[in-house]
XYZ file of C-alpha atoms in Angstrom:
244
model
C 108.461 95.901 126.249
C 108.537 92.219 125.307
C 111.624 90.042 125.203
C 112.496 90.117 121.491
C 113.470 86.454 121.588
C 109.759 85.761 122.052
C 108.551 88.090 119.320
C 107.636 91.733 118.792
C 104.384 92.492 120.591
C 101.710 94.372 118.639
C 98.538 96.111 119.808
C 95.949 96.549 117.035
C 93.684 99.593 117.470
C 90.667 99.970 115.160
C 87.024 100.730 115.878
C 85.818 98.331 113.161
C 85.859 94.800 114.571
C 86.163 93.111 111.180
C 88.985 95.405 110.057
C 90.844 94.780 113.313
C 90.408 91.060 112.768
C 91.940 91.279 109.292
C 94.852 93.386 110.548
C 95.470 90.907 113.345
C 95.575 88.038 110.845
C 98.007 89.987 108.651
C 100.356 90.743 111.550
C 100.425 87.160 112.745
C 101.621 86.031 109.309
C 104.823 88.075 109.702
C 107.364 86.622 112.144
C 108.559 87.638 114.712
C 105.450 89.780 115.262
C 102.639 88.612 117.536
C 99.413 90.386 118.437
C 99.133 90.834 122.198
C 95.803 92.641 122.152
C 93.095 94.503 120.225
C 91.395 97.780 121.192
C 88.489 99.612 119.556
C 88.677 103.030 121.264
C 91.363 105.449 122.314
C 90.736 104.874 126.019
C 90.894 101.111 125.508
C 94.174 101.544 123.631
C 95.741 103.549 126.470
C 94.595 100.986 129.043
C 95.815 98.095 126.876
C 99.267 99.641 126.467
C 99.470 100.093 130.228
C 98.524 96.451 130.829
C 100.123 94.617 127.893
C 103.228 96.739 127.203
C 103.358 96.150 123.429
C 106.425 97.050 121.394
C 104.422 98.710 118.627
C 100.851 99.988 118.277
C 99.025 99.814 114.932
C 96.847 102.879 115.418
C 93.757 103.893 113.480
C 93.020 107.620 113.707
C 89.233 107.736 113.405
C 88.311 106.352 116.815
C 84.895 106.957 118.427
C 86.168 108.746 121.538
C 89.623 110.240 120.875
C 91.337 111.224 117.645
C 94.149 108.730 117.169
C 96.980 111.270 117.212
C 95.774 112.509 120.610
C 96.364 109.031 122.015
C 100.119 109.309 121.443
C 100.936 112.195 123.845
C 98.847 110.506 126.527
C 100.938 107.370 126.131
C 104.127 109.413 126.444
C 102.844 111.278 129.499
C 102.136 107.906 131.104
C 105.745 106.906 130.468
C 105.178 104.431 127.622
C 107.818 104.390 124.880
C 106.155 101.918 122.506
C 106.440 102.740 118.822
C 103.352 103.769 116.870
C 102.504 102.901 113.279
C 99.475 104.756 111.924
C 97.055 102.743 109.797
C 94.293 105.044 108.606
C 92.226 106.378 105.745
C 93.142 109.929 106.811
C 94.799 111.593 103.812
C 94.942 115.217 104.975
C 98.463 116.630 104.756
C 98.075 118.289 108.174
C 97.264 114.912 109.700
C 100.295 113.278 108.128
C 102.517 116.146 109.320
C 101.025 115.800 112.788
C 101.808 112.092 112.798
C 105.414 112.845 111.877
C 105.672 115.414 114.684
C 104.399 112.788 117.105
C 107.200 110.456 116.026
C 105.260 107.663 114.314
C 107.478 105.038 112.703
C 105.239 104.615 109.647
C 101.973 105.797 108.105
C 100.019 103.315 105.990
C 96.927 104.436 104.108
C 93.808 102.293 103.986
C 92.901 100.298 102.036
C 96.011 98.154 101.742
C 96.855 94.500 101.241
C 98.979 92.042 103.168
C 102.141 92.784 101.170
C 101.891 96.505 101.960
C 101.831 95.808 105.691
C 104.384 93.009 105.520
C 106.994 95.270 103.920
C 106.530 97.910 106.607
C 106.612 95.445 109.479
C 109.775 93.823 108.146
C 111.403 97.222 107.714
C 110.441 98.125 111.280
C 111.885 94.863 112.627
C 115.093 95.479 110.686
C 115.584 98.982 112.084
C 114.682 97.793 115.566
C 117.353 95.114 115.302
C 119.975 97.707 114.358
C 119.346 99.505 117.644
C 119.290 96.378 119.801
C 122.711 97.055 121.304
C 123.469 99.715 123.886
C 125.970 101.544 121.647
C 125.720 102.569 117.983
C 128.984 101.590 116.331
C 129.325 104.347 113.753
C 127.717 107.310 112.020
C 126.947 104.962 109.129
C 124.779 102.875 111.468
C 122.930 106.004 112.592
C 122.408 107.073 108.978
C 121.051 103.651 108.022
C 118.583 103.655 110.911
C 117.356 107.170 110.122
C 117.039 106.296 106.440
C 114.972 103.273 107.360
C 112.751 105.284 109.682
C 112.066 107.701 106.852
C 111.150 104.800 104.577
C 112.643 103.892 101.228
C 113.533 106.605 98.749
C 110.572 107.698 96.621
C 109.902 105.514 93.625
C 109.068 106.912 90.189
C 105.394 107.712 89.746
C 105.035 105.085 87.023
C 106.977 101.835 86.866
C 107.378 99.917 83.624
C 104.522 97.594 82.752
C 104.568 94.392 84.764
C 106.458 95.847 87.735
C 104.859 96.341 91.147
C 105.580 99.089 93.666
C 105.857 96.518 96.461
C 108.544 94.487 94.687
C 110.380 97.637 93.603
C 110.483 98.815 97.227
C 111.755 95.400 98.316
C 114.565 95.457 95.735
C 115.408 99.058 96.617
C 115.615 98.237 100.329
C 117.774 95.181 99.631
C 120.169 97.304 97.570
C 120.357 99.973 100.254
C 121.076 97.475 103.017
C 123.791 95.609 101.101
C 127.210 96.844 102.319
C 128.872 96.409 98.918
C 127.480 94.973 95.673
C 125.214 92.088 94.794
C 124.369 90.101 91.699
C 120.887 89.416 90.350
C 121.165 85.851 91.683
C 122.094 87.074 95.170
C 119.293 89.636 95.095
C 116.815 86.921 94.092
C 117.936 84.752 97.009
C 117.594 87.614 99.499
C 114.160 88.718 98.292
C 112.585 85.398 97.327
C 111.803 86.366 93.737
C 113.159 84.840 90.539
C 116.598 85.774 89.203
C 115.029 87.054 85.974
C 112.672 89.349 87.895
C 115.444 90.540 90.192
C 117.642 91.455 87.239
C 114.787 93.299 85.542
C 114.199 95.498 88.597
C 117.929 96.031 89.152
C 118.421 97.078 85.532
C 115.474 99.449 85.860
C 117.085 101.159 88.855
C 120.328 101.384 86.888
C 118.501 102.954 83.937
C 116.918 105.690 86.073
C 120.179 106.406 87.900
C 119.257 104.886 91.268
C 121.770 102.032 91.045
C 125.324 101.573 89.827
C 126.465 98.578 87.785
C 130.017 97.250 87.966
C 131.599 94.253 86.285
C 133.362 91.509 88.178
C 135.737 89.416 86.088
C 136.401 85.739 86.713
C 138.918 83.430 85.107
C 136.513 82.296 82.387
C 133.243 83.361 80.821
C 131.481 86.691 80.717
C 131.968 89.243 83.518
C 129.324 89.269 86.230
C 127.111 92.340 86.510
C 126.926 93.544 90.108
C 124.639 96.227 91.475
C 124.855 98.775 94.284
C 123.321 102.086 95.261
C 125.114 104.991 93.625
C 128.335 105.931 95.405
C 128.934 102.471 96.855
C 130.628 99.316 95.606
C 133.827 98.388 93.872
C 134.738 97.011 90.476
C 134.883 98.254 86.919
C 131.952 100.623 86.218
C 130.001 99.653 83.121
C 130.533 103.114 81.653
C 134.318 102.802 82.077
C 134.286 99.338 80.556
C 132.528 100.686 77.499
C 135.351 103.175 76.969
C 138.143 100.632 77.519
């Protein structure tokens, strides 16, 4: 395992040279990740893990010599505890279930774009950071890590026109990770999108029951709308305010 101060080491495994090259370029655009090696077969992947000791393996399943999922138990038998993120065109439910049984940290279907991979890498880095210490402080910490490993809660099949799944997942993850409430302005700062866009997504989650809105009153002006996942946060609920 690499020293995290110097980045999170990644091994890219794909039998298509050009695809591996694209994946490598994607990974290297997401700090603190760095590609430590590339392999094109299962045997090469096993040897590379033994030599390079990456933190995470981006593993294609359709390899010329070994099915990708069969690489994982061989890594474990050899004593390697690197994480594995599957990146594959394999859509069979049995394959996905098999990946889950083997303990993969994520499963990303091809084809995908940079934003798809970036979101998953950032989520992985976040969960990895939560387990950096030797002791987990509370059950809440355990729950947050397990929730992150399972990925964000499912999004509705169809978002309103003009909304993207990637941005919706980003807003959803930001809401989930906030310990209390946040405003549209704070959400925009955390996610790097505009305040108007942040508020639109937050209001959408409120409309479908995924987020709670409370009002925070100041000394002057209109109350500030603050958002949280349902069951968390403090303040005057919008529904209660309407009845007041």
